Amino acid sequence: MSLRYLTAGETHGPQLTAIIEGLPSNLQLDFEELNFQLHRRQKGHGRGRRMQIEKDTANIVGGVRHGKTTGAPVALIVANNDWKHWTSVMNIEPIEGGDEEKRRVHRPRPGHADLNGGLKYNLKDLRNVLERSSARETAARVAVGAVARQFLSAFGIKVAGQVIRIGEIEAPANNLPIDDLIRITEESSVRVVDKETEEKMTAYIDEIKAEGDSIGGIVECIVEGVPIGLGSHVQYDRKLDGRIAQAVVSINAFKGCEIGIGFEAGSIKGSQVHDEILYTAERGYHRASNRLGGFEGGMTNGEPIVVRGVMKPIPTLYKPLQSVDIDTREAFTAQVERSDSCAVPAASVVMEHVVAWEVAKAFLEKFGGDSMEEIRANYNNYLAQLEQY
Ligand code: EPS
């Protein structure tokens, strides 16, 4: 059985819940580190008032004893502090005199799941759609990914993220060692390395917010220390780059994904794209460059995985867009609602975690075992095999 997870929960419901299955036993968990990752997702210039209400922590309620996984499913919950303001509207059981009808949503917001979800699930209260489609769910995905990240870390695999673009402002390229990248971006309110870019981006986000608008951007995730041969060329759904692309595009508001130089590969010559193969006794087989972002044939080639994702601007706008009321079928312009003007820095953290999850899953498929010790033995055996090759 391969690694899998499910999440449940609404943005204004009591909590988010996740169950992870397929983790080995004897993985030592660092709870502080888990909550640190959740905290990272809440930060970033451009976040709205909701993040002042929430203080996300992962509460593990199954599958772990005295800090170590047992091999049983790991269940975890992230409470919604905002729930206390929504108990009447969001009550699980029917209640007399509840606010459900009063707060019924019948005006679908362009760019959200509202209308499609209402039509598809035959729901006349669009709150039933928006509550689940909210990006609040990414808190659960980060919690799950943070567990995967700790698993990867036990094998020396590191994950970093950075913001590449917010609207018109692009960050200059850098080639920092991964530890420096992690440290420096953590100090930035927009998760960039360059200070001047940070200032430009924050001023730009403020401008967008003052206009009542929102802005998207591009984020990059790098995974270093990955062995050669995760994923496989033999079947479409075993290609790890394809699985990463699915995971990235499934993040709320993401519209695209690039591996390595991505779309640029369509406009330059083959000789300028492919990474030449080198061999030294010290490093074994490796590449002269990493334009293909660590993948050939759907398998890792030992170079760092480099993935980019593009996030559209958040569709909840203070500047209303035209839509149609589902009660009257008449046109209206959407009312003002609480929103983030830019969540790109937070999305960068989410992307790190969904990518970490896919890499951990592929790692377990290749070196799978029921305990960390068994996996480590399999892994070491494979590394010895590579050395002999
Ligand atoms: C979101 C709308 C806002 C965001 C929310 C995602 O929440 P609310 O509707 O309560 O104002 O704050 O993000 C989070 C709660 C979070 O944890 O990231 C949406 O509609 O997607």
PDB file of C-alpha atoms in Angstrom, residues 71-356:
ATOM      1  CA  GLY A  71       2.925   2.283  11.429  1.00  0.00           C
ATOM      2  CA  ALA A  72      -0.770   2.929  12.086  1.00  0.00           C
ATOM      3  CA  PRO A  73      -2.570   5.724  10.206  1.00  0.00           C
ATOM      4  CA  VAL A  74      -1.515   9.128  11.512  1.00  0.00           C
ATOM      5  CA  ALA A  75      -4.544  11.311  12.208  1.00  0.00           C
ATOM      6  CA  LEU A  76      -4.131  15.010  12.822  1.00  0.00           C
ATOM      7  CA  ILE A  77      -6.351  18.002  13.318  1.00  0.00           C
ATOM      8  CA  VAL A  78      -5.874  21.730  12.888  1.00  0.00           C
ATOM      9  CA  ALA A  79      -8.513  23.686  14.799  1.00  0.00           C
ATOM     10  CA  ASN A  80     -10.263  26.728  13.298  1.00  0.00           C
ATOM     11  CA  ASN A  81     -10.317  29.515  15.883  1.00  0.00           C
ATOM     12  CA  ASP A  82     -12.846  31.336  13.699  1.00  0.00           C
ATOM     13  CA  TRP A  83     -15.346  28.507  14.288  1.00  0.00           C
ATOM     14  CA  LYS A  84     -16.580  30.158  17.473  1.00  0.00           C
ATOM     15  CA  HIS A  85     -17.973  33.004  15.349  1.00  0.00           C
ATOM     16  CA  TRP A  86     -19.694  30.583  12.997  1.00  0.00           C
ATOM     17  CA  THR A  87     -21.275  27.952  15.256  1.00  0.00           C
ATOM     18  CA  SER A  88     -24.793  28.980  14.337  1.00  0.00           C
ATOM     19  CA  VAL A  89     -24.254  29.241  10.566  1.00  0.00           C
ATOM     20  CA  MET A  90     -22.061  26.145  10.365  1.00  0.00           C
ATOM     21  CA  ASN A  91     -23.656  23.924  12.995  1.00  0.00           C
ATOM     22  CA  ILE A  92     -23.308  20.230  12.202  1.00  0.00           C
ATOM     23  CA  GLU A  93     -26.743  19.301  13.553  1.00  0.00           C
ATOM     24  CA  PRO A  94     -29.892  21.204  12.611  1.00  0.00           C
ATOM     25  CA  ILE A  95     -30.646  23.913  15.168  1.00  0.00           C
ATOM     26  CA  GLU A  96     -33.742  25.964  15.934  1.00  0.00           C
ATOM     27  CA  GLY A  97     -33.368  29.604  14.901  1.00  0.00           C
ATOM     28  CA  GLY A  98     -29.913  29.086  13.344  1.00  0.00           C
ATOM     29  CA  ASP A  99     -28.474  31.642  10.947  1.00  0.00           C
ATOM     30  CA  GLU A 100     -28.134  29.201   8.087  1.00  0.00           C
ATOM     31  CA  GLU A 101     -30.858  30.771   5.941  1.00  0.00           C
ATOM     32  CA  LYS A 102     -29.911  34.341   6.822  1.00  0.00           C
ATOM     33  CA  ARG A 103     -26.322  33.722   5.721  1.00  0.00           C
ATOM     34  CA  ARG A 104     -27.227  31.683   2.644  1.00  0.00           C
ATOM     35  CA  VAL A 105     -24.901  32.487  -0.266  1.00  0.00           C
ATOM     36  CA  HIS A 106     -26.753  32.864  -3.565  1.00  0.00           C
ATOM     37  CA  ARG A 107     -24.410  35.207  -5.360  1.00  0.00           C
ATOM     38  CA  PRO A 108     -21.572  33.199  -6.941  1.00  0.00           C
ATOM     39  CA  ARG A 109     -18.190  34.915  -7.027  1.00  0.00           C
ATOM     40  CA  PRO A 110     -16.349  34.802 -10.373  1.00  0.00           C
ATOM     41  CA  GLY A 111     -13.124  32.814 -10.145  1.00  0.00           C
ATOM     42  CA  HIS A 112     -14.310  30.677  -7.219  1.00  0.00           C
ATOM     43  CA  ALA A 113     -15.816  27.186  -7.176  1.00  0.00           C
ATOM     44  CA  ASP A 114     -19.208  28.650  -6.132  1.00  0.00           C
ATOM     45  CA  LEU A 115     -21.274  28.394  -9.300  1.00  0.00           C
ATOM     46  CA  ASN A 116     -19.805  25.190 -10.733  1.00  0.00           C
ATOM     47  CA  GLY A 117     -20.075  23.500  -7.348  1.00  0.00           C
ATOM     48  CA  GLY A 118     -23.637  24.702  -6.775  1.00  0.00           C
ATOM     49  CA  LEU A 119     -24.777  23.405 -10.160  1.00  0.00           C
ATOM     50  CA  LYS A 120     -22.868  20.135  -9.898  1.00  0.00           C
ATOM     51  CA  TYR A 121     -23.918  19.218  -6.336  1.00  0.00           C
ATOM     52  CA  ASN A 122     -27.388  20.764  -6.655  1.00  0.00           C
ATOM     53  CA  LEU A 123     -26.799  23.057  -3.693  1.00  0.00           C
ATOM     54  CA  LYS A 124     -28.756  26.280  -3.436  1.00  0.00           C
ATOM     55  CA  ASP A 125     -26.627  27.527  -0.577  1.00  0.00           C
ATOM     56  CA  LEU A 126     -23.282  28.193  -2.224  1.00  0.00           C
ATOM     57  CA  ARG A 127     -21.709  28.290   1.234  1.00  0.00           C
ATOM     58  CA  ASN A 128     -21.696  24.490   1.026  1.00  0.00           C
ATOM     59  CA  VAL A 129     -19.245  24.838  -1.845  1.00  0.00           C
ATOM     60  CA  LEU A 130     -17.139  27.772  -0.751  1.00  0.00           C
ATOM     61  CA  GLU A 131     -16.568  26.415   2.745  1.00  0.00           C
ATOM     62  CA  ARG A 132     -14.731  23.396   1.388  1.00  0.00           C
ATOM     63  CA  SER A 133     -13.127  25.013  -1.660  1.00  0.00           C
ATOM     64  CA  SER A 134     -11.490  27.656   0.549  1.00  0.00           C
ATOM     65  CA  ALA A 135      -7.710  27.720   0.626  1.00  0.00           C
ATOM     66  CA  ARG A 136      -7.995  27.176   4.366  1.00  0.00           C
ATOM     67  CA  GLU A 137      -7.661  23.502   3.408  1.00  0.00           C
ATOM     68  CA  THR A 138      -4.025  24.121   2.537  1.00  0.00           C
ATOM     69  CA  ALA A 139      -3.314  24.240   6.300  1.00  0.00           C
ATOM     70  CA  ALA A 140      -4.123  20.511   6.379  1.00  0.00           C
ATOM     71  CA  ARG A 141      -1.982  19.890   3.304  1.00  0.00           C
ATOM     72  CA  VAL A 142       0.947  21.674   4.906  1.00  0.00           C
ATOM     73  CA  ALA A 143       0.532  19.626   8.105  1.00  0.00           C
ATOM     74  CA  VAL A 144       0.561  16.416   6.060  1.00  0.00           C
ATOM     75  CA  GLY A 145       3.464  17.628   3.920  1.00  0.00           C
ATOM     76  CA  ALA A 146       5.379  18.626   7.049  1.00  0.00           C
ATOM     77  CA  VAL A 147       5.268  14.999   8.200  1.00  0.00           C
ATOM     78  CA  ALA A 148       6.535  13.916   4.760  1.00  0.00           C
ATOM     79  CA  ARG A 149       9.234  16.534   5.007  1.00  0.00           C
ATOM     80  CA  GLN A 150      10.465  15.072   8.288  1.00  0.00           C
ATOM     81  CA  PHE A 151      10.555  11.646   6.691  1.00  0.00           C
ATOM     82  CA  LEU A 152      12.662  13.041   3.815  1.00  0.00           C
ATOM     83  CA  SER A 153      14.883  14.874   6.232  1.00  0.00           C
ATOM     84  CA  ALA A 154      15.800  11.544   7.877  1.00  0.00           C
ATOM     85  CA  PHE A 155      17.423  10.673   4.520  1.00  0.00           C
ATOM     86  CA  GLY A 156      19.151  14.024   4.101  1.00  0.00           C
ATOM     87  CA  ILE A 157      16.618  15.423   1.637  1.00  0.00           C
ATOM     88  CA  LYS A 158      15.952  19.165   1.987  1.00  0.00           C
ATOM     89  CA  VAL A 159      13.095  21.261   0.637  1.00  0.00           C
ATOM     90  CA  ALA A 160      13.158  25.020  -0.013  1.00  0.00           C
ATOM     91  CA  GLY A 161      10.811  27.526  -1.596  1.00  0.00           C
ATOM     92  CA  GLN A 162      11.029  31.053  -2.888  1.00  0.00           C
ATOM     93  CA  VAL A 163       8.842  33.629  -4.545  1.00  0.00           C
ATOM     94  CA  ILE A 164       9.959  34.371  -8.099  1.00  0.00           C
ATOM     95  CA  ARG A 165       7.359  36.937  -9.134  1.00  0.00           C
ATOM     96  CA  ILE A 166       4.480  38.931  -7.722  1.00  0.00           C
ATOM     97  CA  GLY A 167       2.539  40.641 -10.493  1.00  0.00           C
ATOM     98  CA  GLU A 168       4.884  42.977 -12.349  1.00  0.00           C
ATOM     99  CA  ILE A 169       7.790  42.497  -9.954  1.00  0.00           C
ATOM    100  CA  GLU A 170      10.274  39.726 -10.685  1.00  0.00           C
ATOM    101  CA  ALA A 171      12.994  38.601  -8.286  1.00  0.00           C
ATOM    102  CA  PRO A 172      16.532  38.401  -9.735  1.00  0.00           C
ATOM    103  CA  ALA A 173      17.880  34.870 -10.165  1.00  0.00           C
ATOM    104  CA  ASN A 174      20.097  33.502  -7.403  1.00  0.00           C
ATOM    105  CA  ASN A 175      22.099  30.349  -7.078  1.00  0.00           C
ATOM    106  CA  LEU A 176      22.328  30.126  -3.316  1.00  0.00           C
ATOM    107  CA  PRO A 177      23.138  26.924  -1.441  1.00  0.00           C
ATOM    108  CA  ILE A 178      19.864  25.470  -0.169  1.00  0.00           C
ATOM    109  CA  ASP A 179      20.513  26.195   3.522  1.00  0.00           C
ATOM    110  CA  ASP A 180      21.148  29.870   2.759  1.00  0.00           C
ATOM    111  CA  LEU A 181      18.051  30.002   0.571  1.00  0.00           C
ATOM    112  CA  ILE A 182      15.930  28.557   3.395  1.00  0.00           C
ATOM    113  CA  ARG A 183      17.387  30.947   5.969  1.00  0.00           C
ATOM    114  CA  ILE A 184      17.221  34.145   3.905  1.00  0.00           C
ATOM    115  CA  THR A 185      13.734  33.656   2.448  1.00  0.00           C
ATOM    116  CA  GLU A 186      12.456  32.953   5.977  1.00  0.00           C
ATOM    117  CA  GLU A 187      13.449  36.484   6.969  1.00  0.00           C
ATOM    118  CA  SER A 188      11.595  38.030   4.050  1.00  0.00           C
ATOM    119  CA  SER A 189       7.942  39.088   4.288  1.00  0.00           C
ATOM    120  CA  VAL A 190       7.462  38.035   0.660  1.00  0.00           C
ATOM    121  CA  ARG A 191       9.879  35.056   0.673  1.00  0.00           C
ATOM    122  CA  VAL A 192      12.483  36.510  -1.674  1.00  0.00           C
ATOM    123  CA  VAL A 193      16.258  36.681  -1.279  1.00  0.00           C
ATOM    124  CA  ASP A 194      16.837  40.183  -2.598  1.00  0.00           C
ATOM    125  CA  LYS A 195      16.001  43.052  -0.178  1.00  0.00           C
ATOM    126  CA  GLU A 196      15.290  45.588  -2.894  1.00  0.00           C
ATOM    127  CA  THR A 197      12.843  43.196  -4.554  1.00  0.00           C
ATOM    128  CA  GLU A 198      11.174  42.652  -1.184  1.00  0.00           C
ATOM    129  CA  GLU A 199      10.611  46.390  -0.796  1.00  0.00           C
ATOM    130  CA  LYS A 200       9.269  46.698  -4.337  1.00  0.00           C
ATOM    131  CA  MET A 201       6.948  43.736  -3.854  1.00  0.00           C
ATOM    132  CA  THR A 202       5.517  44.903  -0.531  1.00  0.00           C
ATOM    133  CA  ALA A 203       4.888  48.407  -1.897  1.00  0.00           C
ATOM    134  CA  TYR A 204       3.277  46.874  -4.971  1.00  0.00           C
ATOM    135  CA  ILE A 205       0.994  44.637  -2.870  1.00  0.00           C
ATOM    136  CA  ASP A 206      -0.048  47.677  -0.821  1.00  0.00           C
ATOM    137  CA  GLU A 207      -0.904  49.530  -4.013  1.00  0.00           C
ATOM    138  CA  ILE A 208      -2.976  46.609  -5.299  1.00  0.00           C
ATOM    139  CA  LYS A 209      -4.776  46.374  -1.960  1.00  0.00           C
ATOM    140  CA  ALA A 210      -5.540  50.101  -1.956  1.00  0.00           C
ATOM    141  CA  GLU A 211      -7.101  49.656  -5.394  1.00  0.00           C
ATOM    142  CA  GLY A 212      -9.369  46.945  -3.966  1.00  0.00           C
ATOM    143  CA  ASP A 213      -7.693  44.401  -6.195  1.00  0.00           C
ATOM    144  CA  SER A 214      -5.634  41.244  -5.747  1.00  0.00           C
ATOM    145  CA  ILE A 215      -2.439  39.908  -7.295  1.00  0.00           C
ATOM    146  CA  GLY A 216      -0.893  36.512  -8.054  1.00  0.00           C
ATOM    147  CA  GLY A 217       2.602  35.359  -8.853  1.00  0.00           C
ATOM    148  CA  ILE A 218       5.099  32.586  -9.428  1.00  0.00           C
ATOM    149  CA  VAL A 219       6.741  30.430  -6.764  1.00  0.00           C
ATOM    150  CA  GLU A 220       9.588  27.937  -6.966  1.00  0.00           C
ATOM    151  CA  CYS A 221      10.328  24.827  -4.963  1.00  0.00           C
ATOM    152  CA  ILE A 222      13.718  23.090  -4.816  1.00  0.00           C
ATOM    153  CA  VAL A 223      14.317  19.616  -3.397  1.00  0.00           C
ATOM    154  CA  GLU A 224      17.936  18.657  -2.820  1.00  0.00           C
ATOM    155  CA  GLY A 225      19.542  15.374  -1.861  1.00  0.00           C
ATOM    156  CA  VAL A 226      17.172  13.253  -3.929  1.00  0.00           C
ATOM    157  CA  PRO A 227      18.620   9.930  -5.129  1.00  0.00           C
ATOM    158  CA  ILE A 228      18.648   8.977  -8.812  1.00  0.00           C
ATOM    159  CA  GLY A 229      15.642   6.897  -9.830  1.00  0.00           C
ATOM    160  CA  LEU A 230      12.557   8.108  -7.953  1.00  0.00           C
ATOM    161  CA  GLY A 231       9.523   7.777 -10.236  1.00  0.00           C
ATOM    162  CA  SER A 232       9.578   5.646 -13.367  1.00  0.00           C
ATOM    163  CA  HIS A 233       9.478   5.927 -17.147  1.00  0.00           C
ATOM    164  CA  VAL A 234       7.470   2.707 -17.525  1.00  0.00           C
ATOM    165  CA  GLN A 235       3.943   3.982 -16.840  1.00  0.00           C
ATOM    166  CA  TYR A 236       2.268   7.395 -17.099  1.00  0.00           C
ATOM    167  CA  ASP A 237       1.132   7.483 -13.500  1.00  0.00           C
ATOM    168  CA  ARG A 238       4.548   6.544 -12.151  1.00  0.00           C
ATOM    169  CA  LYS A 239       6.300   9.554 -13.705  1.00  0.00           C
ATOM    170  CA  LEU A 240       7.198  11.641 -10.690  1.00  0.00           C
ATOM    171  CA  ASP A 241       7.391  14.942 -12.576  1.00  0.00           C
ATOM    172  CA  GLY A 242       3.810  14.344 -13.754  1.00  0.00           C
ATOM    173  CA  ARG A 243       2.651  13.584 -10.230  1.00  0.00           C
ATOM    174  CA  ILE A 244       4.344  16.703  -8.912  1.00  0.00           C
ATOM    175  CA  ALA A 245       2.638  18.773 -11.630  1.00  0.00           C
ATOM    176  CA  GLN A 246      -0.735  17.369 -10.572  1.00  0.00           C
ATOM    177  CA  ALA A 247      -0.048  18.173  -6.932  1.00  0.00           C
ATOM    178  CA  VAL A 248       1.063  21.727  -7.745  1.00  0.00           C
ATOM    179  CA  VAL A 249      -1.868  22.550 -10.014  1.00  0.00           C
ATOM    180  CA  SER A 250      -4.226  21.156  -7.366  1.00  0.00           C
ATOM    181  CA  ILE A 251      -3.206  23.924  -4.935  1.00  0.00           C
ATOM    182  CA  ASN A 252      -5.993  26.488  -4.686  1.00  0.00           C
ATOM    183  CA  ALA A 253      -5.670  29.203  -7.364  1.00  0.00           C
ATOM    184  CA  PHE A 254      -2.728  27.533  -9.163  1.00  0.00           C
ATOM    185  CA  LYS A 255      -2.989  27.540 -12.938  1.00  0.00           C
ATOM    186  CA  GLY A 256       0.275  26.058 -14.136  1.00  0.00           C
ATOM    187  CA  CYS A 257       3.476  24.239 -13.344  1.00  0.00           C
ATOM    188  CA  GLU A 258       6.940  24.146 -14.853  1.00  0.00           C
ATOM    189  CA  ILE A 259       9.691  21.609 -14.269  1.00  0.00           C
ATOM    190  CA  GLY A 260      13.164  23.142 -14.653  1.00  0.00           C
ATOM    191  CA  ILE A 261      13.192  25.704 -17.460  1.00  0.00           C
ATOM    192  CA  GLY A 262       9.651  24.555 -18.286  1.00  0.00           C
ATOM    193  CA  PHE A 263       7.975  26.545 -21.045  1.00  0.00           C
ATOM    194  CA  GLU A 264      11.262  28.111 -22.119  1.00  0.00           C
ATOM    195  CA  ALA A 265      12.215  24.673 -23.461  1.00  0.00           C
ATOM    196  CA  GLY A 266       9.718  25.304 -26.266  1.00  0.00           C
ATOM    197  CA  SER A 267      11.621  28.275 -27.616  1.00  0.00           C
ATOM    198  CA  ILE A 268      15.290  27.263 -27.560  1.00  0.00           C
ATOM    199  CA  LYS A 269      17.359  24.561 -29.312  1.00  0.00           C
ATOM    200  CA  GLY A 270      17.947  21.054 -27.983  1.00  0.00           C
ATOM    201  CA  SER A 271      21.643  21.740 -27.545  1.00  0.00           C
ATOM    202  CA  GLN A 272      20.713  24.599 -25.218  1.00  0.00           C
ATOM    203  CA  VAL A 273      18.263  22.528 -23.201  1.00  0.00           C
ATOM    204  CA  HIS A 274      19.731  19.137 -22.344  1.00  0.00           C
ATOM    205  CA  ASP A 275      22.041  18.648 -19.410  1.00  0.00           C
ATOM    206  CA  GLU A 276      25.304  16.948 -20.334  1.00  0.00           C
ATOM    207  CA  ILE A 277      26.331  13.829 -18.424  1.00  0.00           C
ATOM    208  CA  LEU A 278      29.545  13.793 -16.424  1.00  0.00           C
ATOM    209  CA  TYR A 279      31.245  11.223 -14.198  1.00  0.00           C
ATOM    210  CA  THR A 280      33.739  11.664 -11.383  1.00  0.00           C
ATOM    211  CA  ALA A 281      34.748   9.158  -8.716  1.00  0.00           C
ATOM    212  CA  GLU A 282      33.617  11.596  -6.031  1.00  0.00           C
ATOM    213  CA  ARG A 283      30.173  12.472  -7.368  1.00  0.00           C
ATOM    214  CA  GLY A 284      29.430   9.486  -9.615  1.00  0.00           C
ATOM    215  CA  TYR A 285      27.155  10.265 -12.550  1.00  0.00           C
ATOM    216  CA  HIS A 286      25.929  13.851 -12.537  1.00  0.00           C
ATOM    217  CA  ARG A 287      25.040  16.718 -14.856  1.00  0.00           C
ATOM    218  CA  ALA A 288      26.900  19.760 -16.089  1.00  0.00           C
ATOM    219  CA  SER A 289      23.717  21.845 -15.658  1.00  0.00           C
ATOM    220  CA  ASN A 290      20.171  21.377 -14.377  1.00  0.00           C
ATOM    221  CA  ARG A 291      17.878  22.869 -16.974  1.00  0.00           C
ATOM    222  CA  LEU A 292      15.547  19.884 -16.852  1.00  0.00           C
ATOM    223  CA  GLY A 293      14.854  20.450 -13.157  1.00  0.00           C
ATOM    224  CA  GLY A 294      16.136  17.092 -11.950  1.00  0.00           C
ATOM    225  CA  PHE A 295      13.990  14.896 -14.213  1.00  0.00           C
ATOM    226  CA  GLU A 296      14.485  12.777 -17.315  1.00  0.00           C
ATOM    227  CA  GLY A 297      11.977  10.107 -18.300  1.00  0.00           C
ATOM    228  CA  GLY A 298       9.794  10.859 -15.298  1.00  0.00           C
ATOM    229  CA  MET A 299      12.632   9.800 -12.988  1.00  0.00           C
ATOM    230  CA  THR A 300      14.883  11.859 -10.793  1.00  0.00           C
ATOM    231  CA  ASN A 301      18.429  12.151 -12.160  1.00  0.00           C
ATOM    232  CA  GLY A 302      20.083  13.133  -8.897  1.00  0.00           C
ATOM    233  CA  GLU A 303      20.143  16.866  -9.599  1.00  0.00           C
ATOM    234  CA  PRO A 304      17.923  19.048  -7.406  1.00  0.00           C
ATOM    235  CA  ILE A 305      14.226  18.968  -8.292  1.00  0.00           C
ATOM    236  CA  VAL A 306      13.220  22.455  -9.442  1.00  0.00           C
ATOM    237  CA  VAL A 307       9.507  23.159  -9.872  1.00  0.00           C
ATOM    238  CA  ARG A 308       7.619  26.372 -10.433  1.00  0.00           C
ATOM    239  CA  GLY A 309       3.935  27.061 -10.008  1.00  0.00           C
ATOM    240  CA  VAL A 310       1.833  30.031 -11.024  1.00  0.00           C
ATOM    241  CA  MET A 311      -0.940  31.335  -8.786  1.00  0.00           C
ATOM    242  CA  LYS A 312      -3.714  33.488 -10.157  1.00  0.00           C
ATOM    243  CA  PRO A 313      -4.834  36.549  -8.177  1.00  0.00           C
ATOM    244  CA  ILE A 314      -7.264  35.629  -5.389  1.00  0.00           C
ATOM    245  CA  PRO A 315     -10.754  36.023  -6.815  1.00  0.00           C
ATOM    246  CA  THR A 316     -12.383  37.542  -3.713  1.00  0.00           C
ATOM    247  CA  LEU A 317     -12.110  41.216  -4.641  1.00  0.00           C
ATOM    248  CA  TYR A 318     -13.023  44.409  -2.910  1.00  0.00           C
ATOM    249  CA  LYS A 319     -13.487  45.631  -6.468  1.00  0.00           C
ATOM    250  CA  PRO A 320     -16.625  43.798  -7.511  1.00  0.00           C
ATOM    251  CA  LEU A 321     -16.974  41.794 -10.718  1.00  0.00           C
ATOM    252  CA  GLN A 322     -20.163  41.099 -12.619  1.00  0.00           C
ATOM    253  CA  SER A 323     -22.071  37.921 -11.757  1.00  0.00           C
ATOM    254  CA  VAL A 324     -25.594  36.456 -11.710  1.00  0.00           C
ATOM    255  CA  ASP A 325     -27.790  35.788  -8.650  1.00  0.00           C
ATOM    256  CA  ILE A 326     -28.913  32.137  -8.616  1.00  0.00           C
ATOM    257  CA  ASP A 327     -32.256  33.056  -6.949  1.00  0.00           C
ATOM    258  CA  THR A 328     -33.316  35.690  -9.481  1.00  0.00           C
ATOM    259  CA  ARG A 329     -30.962  34.936 -12.410  1.00  0.00           C
ATOM    260  CA  GLU A 330     -30.405  38.680 -12.489  1.00  0.00           C
ATOM    261  CA  ALA A 331     -27.091  40.436 -12.775  1.00  0.00           C
ATOM    262  CA  PHE A 332     -25.434  41.891  -9.686  1.00  0.00           C
ATOM    263  CA  THR A 333     -21.994  43.083  -8.738  1.00  0.00           C
ATOM    264  CA  ALA A 334     -20.526  41.105  -5.852  1.00  0.00           C
ATOM    265  CA  GLN A 335     -20.512  42.582  -2.359  1.00  0.00           C
ATOM    266  CA  VAL A 336     -17.308  43.358  -0.484  1.00  0.00           C
ATOM    267  CA  GLU A 337     -15.862  40.468   1.531  1.00  0.00           C
ATOM    268  CA  ARG A 338     -12.848  39.896   3.729  1.00  0.00           C
ATOM    269  CA  SER A 339      -9.928  38.724   1.599  1.00  0.00           C
ATOM    270  CA  ASP A 340      -6.195  38.389   1.178  1.00  0.00           C
ATOM    271  CA  SER A 341      -4.867  40.808  -1.446  1.00  0.00           C
ATOM    272  CA  CYS A 342      -1.873  38.530  -2.067  1.00  0.00           C
ATOM    273  CA  ALA A 343      -1.218  35.019  -0.759  1.00  0.00           C
ATOM    274  CA  VAL A 344       1.738  34.181  -3.009  1.00  0.00           C
ATOM    275  CA  PRO A 345       4.291  33.937  -0.131  1.00  0.00           C
ATOM    276  CA  ALA A 346       1.939  31.551   1.707  1.00  0.00           C
ATOM    277  CA  ALA A 347       1.395  29.590  -1.497  1.00  0.00           C
ATOM    278  CA  SER A 348       5.152  29.126  -1.754  1.00  0.00           C
ATOM    279  CA  VAL A 349       5.047  27.300   1.594  1.00  0.00           C
ATOM    280  CA  VAL A 350       2.082  25.199   0.462  1.00  0.00           C
ATOM    281  CA  MET A 351       3.921  24.229  -2.697  1.00  0.00           C
ATOM    282  CA  GLU A 352       6.984  23.088  -0.738  1.00  0.00           C
ATOM    283  CA  HIS A 353       4.739  20.730   1.184  1.00  0.00           C
ATOM    284  CA  VAL A 354       2.757  19.233  -1.668  1.00  0.00           C
ATOM    285  CA  VAL A 355       6.024  18.607  -3.526  1.00  0.00           C
ATOM    286  CA  ALA A 356       7.627  17.098  -0.400  1.00  0.00           C
TER     287      ALA A 356
END
